[in-house]
Amino acid sequence: MRHGGEEPTTRRSAILGLTSLAAAAASRAVPAQADFALELKPPLRNRSAASGIKFGCAAAAPIAQQDAILQEKIASEANIFIPEGHLKWEFTEPRPNVFEFEGPDSIVDFAARHDMIMHGHTLVWYAAIPDWVARLATAKDARAALERHIETLVSRYRGKIWAWDVVNEPIEPKDGLDHGYRNSIWQRLLGIDHVDLAFRLARAADPVTPLSLNEYGFEYADATSRNRRQDMLALLHKLRERNTPIDCFGLQSHLDGHKTFDHKELTEFLRSVVGLGYRLMITELDVNDVELRGNEAERDAAVARHAAEYLDIVFSVARPLSVSTWGLCDRDTWMRQYFKRADGKPLRPLPLDTDLNRKPMWSVLANYI
Ligand code: XIL
């Protein structure tokens, strides 16, 4: 049953047990489009006990903006909280050996209060680094910076973080380096050994927490995906040969709704990854509808179909440890900042809409979690 745009948000809030938050919802003044039958289904986090697969989502806004409604929604749907930015280097160590823990600590508290676990994102990345890191000039300084940063963060949050994305996005075939390695500050100063070093440092600081290598861009029947699959697999092989302590492979899963999956190649890629002993996690799922045609309902349906097709492929190879989306509701998606539709309409890549109502993509997730 779909309700019209004039349904007062307060009624939805009451039905969802959010009456105390109704005033804040009303001030948002967005017409509700709640499908009440869908809204009343048990939240995704309740399903993980039976399925063994945790549902997570990344967010920046709820903590930063103290958005009580969104906080409530995240806590009711998700087992895992991923800080979208707060653990990145530019925030945690903005100056050499000066660490800022206020943001991440507040997220750890938020997660603990709501009986959620926290996924640490991320220790070593080419982006979101402060100027002083971008200007590092010698291998010795780069190594010292990595040692101090990883040791400090991983030790501080030992026992509070469920899994760490230790290295994020180490390949970029378009950068033109041998083997498709990304031309990052770490690669330039330390070579590909920086990946092995980072994982060993993380393992030394925390012997038990699962450690993950996180990457995107393997899904489609095009040269970009093909090169990324090939280069990623070669790197994963190499890391296994060196006994690098990596437990999981994080599939970011930023999908493009208008592209065609390469079922066969993606399946073979995932089989090879699993065959090397890596556990899969889906870490940043969203479906970009920048090129999708149609009205909102048609786009939502296409986004859901695309997500289902993808989850089918991944689950046919191995059940991932977790499925996480990069944001929970369309209002807060990073994609609205980076991609603009030709018709000027805002993107709708996530399981909840701008008004926090469940969309068809939510139902797809509920089928897999
Ligand atoms: C993104 C955040 O969502 C944005 O807010 C920020 O401006 C840039 O980073 N892959 C990743 C994430 O691993 O860290 C990125 O997050 C999205 C792509």
mmCIF file of C-alpha atoms and ligand atoms in Angstrom:
data_model
loop_
_atom_site.group_PDB
_atom_site.id
_atom_site.type_symbol
_atom_site.label_atom_id
_atom_site.label_comp_id
_atom_site.label_asym_id
_atom_site.label_seq_id
_atom_site.Cartn_x
_atom_site.Cartn_y
_atom_site.Cartn_z
ATOM 1 C CA MET A 1 0.000 0.000 0.000
ATOM 2 C CA ARG A 2 1.518 3.289 -1.074
ATOM 3 C CA HIS A 3 0.456 6.485 0.574
ATOM 4 C CA GLY A 4 0.198 9.855 -1.078
ATOM 5 C CA GLY A 5 2.499 12.774 -0.486
ATOM 6 C CA GLU A 6 0.173 14.416 2.046
ATOM 7 C CA GLU A 7 0.562 11.691 4.691
ATOM 8 C CA PRO A 8 1.825 13.588 7.736
ATOM 9 C CA THR A 9 5.324 12.620 8.762
ATOM 10 C CA THR A 10 4.146 12.529 12.389
ATOM 11 C CA ARG A 11 1.883 9.551 11.647
ATOM 12 C CA ARG A 12 4.764 7.631 10.118
ATOM 13 C CA SER A 13 6.889 8.552 13.096
ATOM 14 C CA ALA A 14 4.216 7.302 15.462
ATOM 15 C CA ILE A 15 3.899 4.026 13.612
ATOM 16 C CA LEU A 16 7.647 3.587 13.697
ATOM 17 C CA GLY A 17 7.713 4.319 17.419
ATOM 18 C CA LEU A 18 9.511 7.592 16.897
ATOM 19 C CA THR A 19 6.879 9.862 18.420
ATOM 20 C CA SER A 20 9.414 11.550 20.675
ATOM 21 C CA LEU A 21 11.272 12.604 17.575
ATOM 22 C CA ALA A 22 8.218 13.822 15.686
ATOM 23 C CA ALA A 23 9.004 17.496 16.115
ATOM 24 C CA ALA A 24 12.361 17.131 14.414
ATOM 25 C CA ALA A 25 10.765 15.115 11.618
ATOM 26 C CA ALA A 26 8.064 17.723 11.073
ATOM 27 C CA SER A 27 10.674 20.430 10.750
ATOM 28 C CA ARG A 28 12.160 18.539 7.832
ATOM 29 C CA ALA A 29 8.909 19.261 5.938
ATOM 30 C CA VAL A 30 9.406 16.537 3.336
ATOM 31 C CA PRO A 31 6.270 14.683 2.270
ATOM 32 C CA ALA A 32 6.323 11.100 3.472
ATOM 33 C CA GLN A 33 5.978 8.280 0.931
ATOM 34 C CA ALA A 34 5.887 5.428 3.405
ATOM 35 C CA ASP A 35 4.848 1.961 2.335
ATOM 36 C CA PHE A 36 3.506 0.911 5.722
ATOM 37 C CA ALA A 37 3.596 -2.822 5.044
ATOM 38 C CA LEU A 38 7.272 -2.457 4.224
ATOM 39 C CA GLU A 39 7.979 -0.172 7.172
ATOM 40 C CA LEU A 40 6.584 -2.713 9.610
ATOM 41 C CA LYS A 41 8.873 -5.549 8.526
ATOM 42 C CA PRO A 42 11.600 -6.460 11.024
ATOM 43 C CA PRO A 43 14.742 -4.384 10.580
ATOM 44 C CA LEU A 44 17.774 -5.748 8.755
ATOM 45 C CA ARG A 45 19.807 -6.060 11.945
ATOM 46 C CA ASN A 46 17.285 -8.539 13.382
ATOM 47 C CA ARG A 47 17.915 -10.909 10.506
ATOM 48 C CA SER A 48 21.628 -11.343 11.108
ATOM 49 C CA ALA A 49 21.084 -13.705 14.035
ATOM 50 C CA ALA A 50 19.520 -16.221 11.685
ATOM 51 C CA SER A 51 21.511 -15.488 8.523
ATOM 52 C CA GLY A 52 24.888 -14.966 10.166
ATOM 53 C CA ILE A 53 25.409 -11.970 7.886
ATOM 54 C CA LYS A 54 25.671 -8.591 9.513
ATOM 55 C CA PHE A 55 24.206 -5.467 7.983
ATOM 56 C CA GLY A 56 26.208 -2.288 8.266
ATOM 57 C CA CYS A 57 26.096 1.242 7.037
ATOM 58 C CA ALA A 58 28.485 4.130 6.846
ATOM 59 C CA ALA A 59 27.481 7.561 8.015
ATOM 60 C CA ALA A 60 29.016 10.890 8.729
ATOM 61 C CA ALA A 61 26.010 13.064 9.259
ATOM 62 C CA PRO A 62 24.292 11.542 12.286
ATOM 63 C CA ILE A 63 27.165 12.155 14.594
ATOM 64 C CA ALA A 64 28.263 15.444 13.115
ATOM 65 C CA GLN A 65 24.801 16.929 12.844
ATOM 66 C CA GLN A 66 23.298 15.276 15.887
ATOM 67 C CA ASP A 67 20.404 14.114 13.725
ATOM 68 C CA ALA A 68 18.366 12.125 16.244
ATOM 69 C CA ILE A 69 16.001 10.618 13.688
ATOM 70 C CA LEU A 70 18.780 9.314 11.491
ATOM 71 C CA GLN A 71 20.719 8.035 14.503
ATOM 72 C CA GLU A 72 17.632 6.136 15.613
ATOM 73 C CA LYS A 73 17.146 4.708 12.154
ATOM 74 C CA ILE A 74 20.757 3.583 11.809
ATOM 75 C CA ALA A 75 20.682 1.990 15.236
ATOM 76 C CA SER A 76 17.455 0.163 14.448
ATOM 77 C CA GLU A 77 18.547 -1.180 11.028
ATOM 78 C CA ALA A 78 22.272 -1.869 11.310
ATOM 79 C CA ASN A 79 24.576 -4.141 13.308
ATOM 80 C CA ILE A 80 27.678 -2.392 12.049
ATOM 81 C CA PHE A 81 28.533 1.289 12.013
ATOM 82 C CA ILE A 82 31.213 2.553 9.619
ATOM 83 C CA PRO A 83 32.484 6.092 10.124
ATOM 84 C CA GLU A 84 32.414 7.619 6.658
ATOM 85 C CA GLY A 85 35.236 10.034 7.397
ATOM 86 C CA HIS A 86 36.126 10.271 11.056
ATOM 87 C CA LEU A 87 38.869 7.625 11.023
ATOM 88 C CA LYS A 88 40.637 8.906 7.935
ATOM 89 C CA TRP A 89 44.175 10.203 8.408
ATOM 90 C CA GLU A 90 43.397 13.880 7.755
ATOM 91 C CA PHE A 91 41.103 13.863 10.800
ATOM 92 C CA THR A 92 42.958 11.475 13.118
ATOM 93 C CA GLU A 93 46.513 12.813 12.704
ATOM 94 C CA PRO A 94 46.222 16.258 11.107
ATOM 95 C CA ARG A 95 49.738 17.199 12.234
ATOM 96 C CA PRO A 96 52.680 14.847 12.792
ATOM 97 C CA ASN A 97 52.145 12.931 16.021
ATOM 98 C CA VAL A 98 49.144 15.091 16.983
ATOM 99 C CA PHE A 99 46.164 12.774 17.188
ATOM 100 C CA GLU A 100 42.511 13.831 17.353
ATOM 101 C CA PHE A 101 40.238 11.208 18.819
ATOM 102 C CA GLU A 102 37.098 13.163 19.624
ATOM 103 C CA GLY A 103 35.238 12.197 16.433
ATOM 104 C CA PRO A 104 36.061 8.471 16.437
ATOM 105 C CA ASP A 105 35.554 8.221 20.211
ATOM 106 C CA SER A 106 32.064 9.668 19.884
ATOM 107 C CA ILE A 107 31.271 7.070 17.222
ATOM 108 C CA VAL A 108 32.616 4.249 19.358
ATOM 109 C CA ASP A 109 30.316 5.483 22.156
ATOM 110 C CA PHE A 110 27.364 5.742 19.773
ATOM 111 C CA ALA A 111 27.947 2.205 18.514
ATOM 112 C CA ALA A 112 28.359 0.784 22.020
ATOM 113 C CA ARG A 113 25.220 2.519 23.296
ATOM 114 C CA HIS A 114 23.216 0.958 20.481
ATOM 115 C CA ASP A 115 24.777 -2.453 20.678
ATOM 116 C CA MET A 116 26.414 -2.027 17.281
ATOM 117 C CA ILE A 117 29.896 -3.021 16.254
ATOM 118 C CA MET A 118 32.223 -0.668 14.468
ATOM 119 C CA HIS A 119 34.073 -1.217 11.215
ATOM 120 C CA GLY A 120 37.289 0.820 11.070
ATOM 121 C CA HIS A 121 37.712 2.720 7.825
ATOM 122 C CA THR A 122 40.572 3.288 6.963
ATOM 123 C CA LEU A 123 44.286 3.379 7.850
ATOM 124 C CA VAL A 124 46.222 3.609 4.576
ATOM 125 C CA TRP A 125 44.701 5.420 1.618
ATOM 126 C CA TYR A 126 45.971 7.735 -1.083
ATOM 127 C CA ALA A 127 43.246 10.281 -0.291
ATOM 128 C CA ALA A 128 42.062 12.137 2.818
ATOM 129 C CA ILE A 129 45.645 12.640 3.933
ATOM 130 C CA PRO A 130 46.875 15.873 5.486
ATOM 131 C CA ASP A 131 49.420 18.050 3.656
ATOM 132 C CA TRP A 132 52.306 16.889 5.786
ATOM 133 C CA VAL A 133 51.692 13.284 4.689
ATOM 134 C CA ALA A 134 51.354 14.308 1.041
ATOM 135 C CA ARG A 135 54.738 16.035 1.357
ATOM 136 C CA LEU A 136 56.634 13.121 2.909
ATOM 137 C CA ALA A 137 59.838 12.795 0.917
ATOM 138 C CA THR A 138 61.772 9.708 1.975
ATOM 139 C CA ALA A 139 61.074 6.021 2.472
ATOM 140 C CA LYS A 140 62.356 6.326 6.031
ATOM 141 C CA ASP A 141 59.860 9.091 6.887
ATOM 142 C CA ALA A 142 56.983 7.282 5.182
ATOM 143 C CA ARG A 143 57.724 4.114 7.101
ATOM 144 C CA ALA A 144 57.970 6.002 10.412
ATOM 145 C CA ALA A 145 54.663 7.768 9.719
ATOM 146 C CA LEU A 146 52.911 4.485 8.924
ATOM 147 C CA GLU A 147 54.361 2.823 12.023
ATOM 148 C CA ARG A 148 53.229 5.558 14.381
ATOM 149 C CA HIS A 149 49.812 6.029 12.784
ATOM 150 C CA ILE A 150 48.815 2.384 12.569
ATOM 151 C CA GLU A 151 50.226 1.458 15.956
ATOM 152 C CA THR A 152 48.423 4.389 17.646
ATOM 153 C CA LEU A 153 45.003 3.895 16.050
ATOM 154 C CA VAL A 154 44.852 0.131 16.107
ATOM 155 C CA SER A 155 46.019 -0.057 19.743
ATOM 156 C CA ARG A 156 43.631 2.626 20.879
ATOM 157 C CA TYR A 157 40.593 0.894 19.396
ATOM 158 C CA ARG A 158 41.638 -2.691 20.117
ATOM 159 C CA GLY A 159 38.554 -4.577 21.277
ATOM 160 C CA LYS A 160 36.259 -1.780 20.075
ATOM 161 C CA ILE A 161 36.578 -2.271 16.342
ATOM 162 C CA TRP A 162 35.181 -5.385 14.720
ATOM 163 C CA ALA A 163 37.247 -5.219 11.546
ATOM 164 C CA TRP A 164 39.798 -2.778 10.120
ATOM 165 C CA ASP A 165 40.114 -1.665 6.495
ATOM 166 C CA VAL A 166 43.884 -1.486 6.749
ATOM 167 C CA VAL A 167 44.631 -0.619 3.133
ATOM 168 C CA ASN A 168 42.087 1.072 0.900
ATOM 169 C CA GLU A 169 42.265 1.198 -2.904
ATOM 170 C CA PRO A 170 45.881 0.160 -3.602
ATOM 171 C CA ILE A 171 45.323 -0.334 -7.346
ATOM 172 C CA GLU A 172 44.459 2.035 -10.164
ATOM 173 C CA PRO A 173 45.457 0.661 -13.559
ATOM 174 C CA LYS A 174 44.708 4.054 -15.114
ATOM 175 C CA ASP A 175 47.648 5.562 -13.205
ATOM 176 C CA GLY A 176 49.930 3.708 -15.635
ATOM 177 C CA LEU A 177 52.306 2.109 -13.104
ATOM 178 C CA ASP A 178 53.471 -1.495 -13.533
ATOM 179 C CA HIS A 179 50.998 -4.104 -12.240
ATOM 180 C CA GLY A 180 48.252 -1.479 -11.998
ATOM 181 C CA TYR A 181 49.482 -0.207 -8.631
ATOM 182 C CA ARG A 182 48.014 3.116 -7.636
ATOM 183 C CA ASN A 183 50.383 6.078 -7.790
ATOM 184 C CA SER A 184 49.924 6.999 -4.126
ATOM 185 C CA ILE A 185 52.374 8.675 -1.783
ATOM 186 C CA TRP A 186 52.902 5.244 -0.174
ATOM 187 C CA GLN A 187 53.596 3.561 -3.494
ATOM 188 C CA ARG A 188 56.012 6.288 -4.566
ATOM 189 C CA LEU A 189 58.068 6.151 -1.371
ATOM 190 C CA LEU A 190 57.836 2.498 -0.335
ATOM 191 C CA GLY A 191 56.708 0.581 -3.402
ATOM 192 C CA ILE A 192 54.097 -2.143 -3.101
ATOM 193 C CA ASP A 193 55.811 -3.334 0.107
ATOM 194 C CA HIS A 194 53.769 -0.646 1.861
ATOM 195 C CA VAL A 195 50.731 -2.944 1.726
ATOM 196 C CA ASP A 196 52.529 -5.803 3.449
ATOM 197 C CA LEU A 197 54.072 -3.409 5.969
ATOM 198 C CA ALA A 198 50.712 -1.854 6.858
ATOM 199 C CA PHE A 199 49.081 -5.224 7.529
ATOM 200 C CA ARG A 200 52.018 -6.434 9.627
ATOM 201 C CA LEU A 201 51.899 -3.269 11.728
ATOM 202 C CA ALA A 202 48.148 -3.642 12.231
ATOM 203 C CA ARG A 203 48.497 -7.309 13.159
ATOM 204 C CA ALA A 204 51.254 -6.521 15.653
ATOM 205 C CA ALA A 205 49.055 -3.893 17.317
ATOM 206 C CA ASP A 206 46.010 -6.168 17.427
ATOM 207 C CA PRO A 207 46.457 -9.898 16.970
ATOM 208 C CA VAL A 208 42.770 -10.799 16.725
ATOM 209 C CA THR A 209 40.702 -8.214 14.859
ATOM 210 C CA PRO A 210 40.016 -9.189 11.220
ATOM 211 C CA LEU A 211 42.086 -7.109 8.820
ATOM 212 C CA SER A 212 40.791 -6.214 5.412
ATOM 213 C CA LEU A 213 42.037 -4.957 2.081
ATOM 214 C CA ASN A 214 39.304 -2.847 0.498
ATOM 215 C CA GLU A 215 38.922 -2.093 -3.229
ATOM 216 C CA TYR A 216 36.370 -1.179 -5.901
ATOM 217 C CA GLY A 217 35.623 -1.663 -9.556
ATOM 218 C CA PHE A 218 35.460 -5.361 -10.547
ATOM 219 C CA GLU A 219 31.914 -5.847 -11.696
ATOM 220 C CA TYR A 220 31.373 -5.025 -15.330
ATOM 221 C CA ALA A 221 31.922 -6.260 -18.845
ATOM 222 C CA ASP A 222 34.330 -3.499 -19.786
ATOM 223 C CA ALA A 223 38.076 -2.943 -20.000
ATOM 224 C CA THR A 224 38.200 -0.921 -16.774
ATOM 225 C CA SER A 225 36.738 -3.726 -14.671
ATOM 226 C CA ARG A 226 38.729 -6.356 -16.537
ATOM 227 C CA ASN A 227 42.049 -4.638 -15.823
ATOM 228 C CA ARG A 228 41.122 -4.085 -12.198
ATOM 229 C CA ARG A 229 40.170 -7.753 -11.703
ATOM 230 C CA GLN A 230 43.430 -8.885 -13.238
ATOM 231 C CA ASP A 231 45.682 -6.508 -11.313
ATOM 232 C CA MET A 232 43.862 -7.047 -8.021
ATOM 233 C CA LEU A 233 44.112 -10.801 -8.283
ATOM 234 C CA ALA A 234 47.827 -10.633 -9.033
ATOM 235 C CA LEU A 235 48.348 -8.452 -5.964
ATOM 236 C CA LEU A 236 46.270 -10.759 -3.764
ATOM 237 C CA HIS A 237 48.365 -13.708 -4.968
ATOM 238 C CA LYS A 238 51.572 -11.883 -4.193
ATOM 239 C CA LEU A 239 50.367 -10.951 -0.707
ATOM 240 C CA ARG A 240 49.404 -14.555 0.016
ATOM 241 C CA GLU A 241 52.830 -15.744 -1.102
ATOM 242 C CA ARG A 242 54.386 -13.324 1.381
ATOM 243 C CA ASN A 243 52.044 -14.470 4.143
ATOM 244 C CA THR A 244 50.779 -10.948 4.619
ATOM 245 C CA PRO A 245 48.265 -11.084 7.484
ATOM 246 C CA ILE A 246 45.081 -10.230 5.584
ATOM 247 C CA ASP A 247 41.831 -11.912 6.618
ATOM 248 C CA CYS A 248 39.203 -10.321 4.415
ATOM 249 C CA PHE A 249 38.763 -8.813 1.022
ATOM 250 C CA GLY A 250 36.378 -5.862 1.070
ATOM 251 C CA LEU A 251 34.335 -5.445 -2.082
ATOM 252 C CA GLN A 252 33.365 -1.794 -1.989
ATOM 253 C CA SER A 253 30.559 -2.425 -4.464
ATOM 254 C CA HIS A 254 29.907 1.089 -5.704
ATOM 255 C CA LEU A 255 27.741 -0.132 -8.560
ATOM 256 C CA ASP A 256 26.693 1.630 -11.765
ATOM 257 C CA GLY A 257 23.036 0.934 -12.382
ATOM 258 C CA HIS A 258 23.269 1.363 -16.161
ATOM 259 C CA LYS A 259 26.155 -1.060 -16.758
ATOM 260 C CA THR A 260 26.095 -4.777 -17.528
ATOM 261 C CA PHE A 261 27.610 -7.248 -15.092
ATOM 262 C CA ASP A 262 30.177 -9.685 -16.374
ATOM 263 C CA HIS A 263 28.636 -12.684 -14.607
ATOM 264 C CA LYS A 264 31.259 -15.144 -15.694
ATOM 265 C CA GLU A 265 34.362 -13.064 -15.101
ATOM 266 C CA LEU A 266 33.123 -11.609 -11.829
ATOM 267 C CA THR A 267 32.236 -15.075 -10.564
ATOM 268 C CA GLU A 268 35.651 -16.407 -11.524
ATOM 269 C CA PHE A 269 37.366 -13.451 -9.906
ATOM 270 C CA LEU A 270 35.470 -13.944 -6.649
ATOM 271 C CA ARG A 271 36.151 -17.688 -6.689
ATOM 272 C CA SER A 272 39.851 -17.003 -7.062
ATOM 273 C CA VAL A 273 39.807 -14.504 -4.187
ATOM 274 C CA VAL A 274 37.985 -16.958 -1.939
ATOM 275 C CA GLY A 275 40.269 -19.764 -3.131
ATOM 276 C CA LEU A 276 43.248 -17.750 -1.887
ATOM 277 C CA GLY A 277 41.702 -17.833 1.583
ATOM 278 C CA TYR A 278 40.219 -14.336 1.829
ATOM 279 C CA ARG A 279 36.777 -13.932 3.417
ATOM 280 C CA LEU A 280 34.515 -11.577 1.489
ATOM 281 C CA MET A 281 32.818 -8.506 2.888
ATOM 282 C CA ILE A 282 30.591 -6.127 0.945
ATOM 283 C CA THR A 283 31.679 -2.841 2.416
ATOM 284 C CA GLU A 284 30.298 0.186 0.549
ATOM 285 C CA LEU A 285 27.305 -0.907 -1.507
ATOM 286 C CA ASP A 286 25.316 1.706 -3.401
ATOM 287 C CA VAL A 287 23.875 1.834 -6.917
ATOM 288 C CA ASN A 288 24.594 4.949 -8.940
ATOM 289 C CA ASP A 289 21.491 5.958 -10.912
ATOM 290 C CA VAL A 290 23.159 8.882 -12.628
ATOM 291 C CA GLU A 291 22.500 7.398 -16.086
ATOM 292 C CA LEU A 292 19.240 5.570 -15.348
ATOM 293 C CA ARG A 293 16.124 6.753 -17.135
ATOM 294 C CA GLY A 294 12.611 6.994 -15.740
ATOM 295 C CA ASN A 295 10.693 8.482 -12.856
ATOM 296 C CA GLU A 296 11.632 7.898 -9.230
ATOM 297 C CA ALA A 297 9.710 4.639 -8.897
ATOM 298 C CA GLU A 298 11.222 3.253 -12.095
ATOM 299 C CA ARG A 299 14.717 4.226 -11.038
ATOM 300 C CA ASP A 300 14.197 2.743 -7.571
ATOM 301 C CA ALA A 301 13.085 -0.517 -9.175
ATOM 302 C CA ALA A 302 16.100 -0.556 -11.495
ATOM 303 C CA VAL A 303 18.468 0.164 -8.601
ATOM 304 C CA ALA A 304 16.928 -2.704 -6.635
ATOM 305 C CA ARG A 305 17.211 -5.106 -9.590
ATOM 306 C CA HIS A 306 20.832 -4.186 -10.111
ATOM 307 C CA ALA A 307 21.627 -4.738 -6.419
ATOM 308 C CA ALA A 308 19.829 -8.097 -6.496
ATOM 309 C CA GLU A 309 21.729 -9.241 -9.569
ATOM 310 C CA TYR A 310 24.997 -8.332 -7.888
ATOM 311 C CA LEU A 311 24.181 -9.957 -4.551
ATOM 312 C CA ASP A 312 23.148 -13.101 -6.419
ATOM 313 C CA ILE A 313 26.568 -13.323 -8.031
ATOM 314 C CA VAL A 314 28.488 -12.712 -4.804
ATOM 315 C CA PHE A 315 26.343 -15.076 -2.724
ATOM 316 C CA SER A 316 26.605 -17.772 -5.373
ATOM 317 C CA VAL A 317 30.355 -17.807 -4.734
ATOM 318 C CA ALA A 318 30.464 -17.305 -0.968
ATOM 319 C CA ARG A 319 28.331 -15.774 1.762
ATOM 320 C CA PRO A 320 30.054 -12.552 2.782
ATOM 321 C CA LEU A 321 30.707 -11.798 6.453
ATOM 322 C CA SER A 322 28.752 -8.594 6.155
ATOM 323 C CA VAL A 323 26.844 -6.428 3.731
ATOM 324 C CA SER A 324 27.260 -2.707 4.301
ATOM 325 C CA THR A 325 25.920 0.245 2.374
ATOM 326 C CA TRP A 326 27.767 3.558 2.022
ATOM 327 C CA GLY A 327 25.192 5.644 3.810
ATOM 328 C CA LEU A 328 21.689 4.532 4.685
ATOM 329 C CA CYS A 329 19.430 7.124 3.103
ATOM 330 C CA ASP A 330 19.554 8.979 -0.204
ATOM 331 C CA ARG A 331 19.694 12.355 1.484
ATOM 332 C CA ASP A 332 23.174 11.653 2.832
ATOM 333 C CA THR A 333 24.792 9.779 -0.043
ATOM 334 C CA TRP A 334 28.298 10.879 -1.011
ATOM 335 C CA MET A 335 27.225 10.365 -4.634
ATOM 336 C CA ARG A 336 25.050 13.470 -4.709
ATOM 337 C CA GLN A 337 28.215 15.496 -4.284
ATOM 338 C CA TYR A 338 30.207 13.689 -6.955
ATOM 339 C CA PHE A 339 27.659 12.776 -9.674
ATOM 340 C CA LYS A 340 24.912 14.922 -11.215
ATOM 341 C CA ARG A 341 22.094 13.644 -13.412
ATOM 342 C CA ALA A 342 21.459 15.405 -16.708
ATOM 343 C CA ASP A 343 17.841 16.087 -15.627
ATOM 344 C CA GLY A 344 19.056 17.693 -12.388
ATOM 345 C CA LYS A 345 17.174 15.197 -10.199
ATOM 346 C CA PRO A 346 19.010 14.015 -7.075
ATOM 347 C CA LEU A 347 20.474 10.497 -7.017
ATOM 348 C CA ARG A 348 18.713 7.631 -5.205
ATOM 349 C CA PRO A 349 21.398 4.961 -4.660
ATOM 350 C CA LEU A 350 20.584 3.699 -1.141
ATOM 351 C CA PRO A 351 18.037 1.473 0.682
ATOM 352 C CA LEU A 352 16.147 4.362 2.305
ATOM 353 C CA ASP A 353 14.878 7.473 0.573
ATOM 354 C CA THR A 354 15.497 11.071 1.565
ATOM 355 C CA ASP A 355 12.678 10.907 4.072
ATOM 356 C CA LEU A 356 14.041 7.672 5.574
ATOM 357 C CA ASN A 357 11.388 5.440 4.054
ATOM 358 C CA ARG A 358 12.376 1.954 2.928
ATOM 359 C CA LYS A 359 12.790 1.512 -0.835
ATOM 360 C CA PRO A 360 12.783 -1.576 -3.074
ATOM 361 C CA MET A 361 16.538 -1.859 -2.501
ATOM 362 C CA TRP A 362 15.800 -2.364 1.207
ATOM 363 C CA SER A 363 13.620 -5.369 0.323
ATOM 364 C CA VAL A 364 16.423 -6.788 -1.788
ATOM 365 C CA LEU A 365 18.826 -6.530 1.143
ATOM 366 C CA ALA A 366 16.249 -8.200 3.366
ATOM 367 C CA ASN A 367 16.278 -11.181 0.994
ATOM 368 C CA TYR A 368 19.997 -11.705 1.442
ATOM 369 C CA ILE A 369 20.643 -10.773 5.059
HETATM 370 C C1 XIL B 1 34.009 9.223 0.574
HETATM 371 C C2 XIL B 1 33.055 9.924 1.528
HETATM 372 O O1 XIL B 1 31.817 9.290 1.498
HETATM 373 C C3 XIL B 1 32.946 11.366 1.111
HETATM 374 O O2 XIL B 1 32.125 12.075 2.024
HETATM 375 C C4 XIL B 1 34.316 12.003 1.020
HETATM 376 O O3 XIL B 1 34.178 13.274 0.476
HETATM 377 C C5 XIL B 1 35.220 11.195 0.125
HETATM 378 O O4 XIL B 1 35.249 9.855 0.562
HETATM 379 N N1 XIL B 1 35.494 4.788 -1.394
HETATM 380 C C6 XIL B 1 35.895 4.841 -0.072
HETATM 381 C C7 XIL B 1 35.335 5.856 0.827
HETATM 382 O O5 XIL B 1 36.625 3.952 0.387
HETATM 383 O O6 XIL B 1 36.228 6.235 1.845
HETATM 384 C C8 XIL B 1 34.854 7.064 0.064
HETATM 385 O O7 XIL B 1 34.190 7.908 0.984
HETATM 386 C C9 XIL B 1 33.940 6.655 -1.078
HETATM 387 C C10 XIL B 1 34.670 5.759 -2.043
#
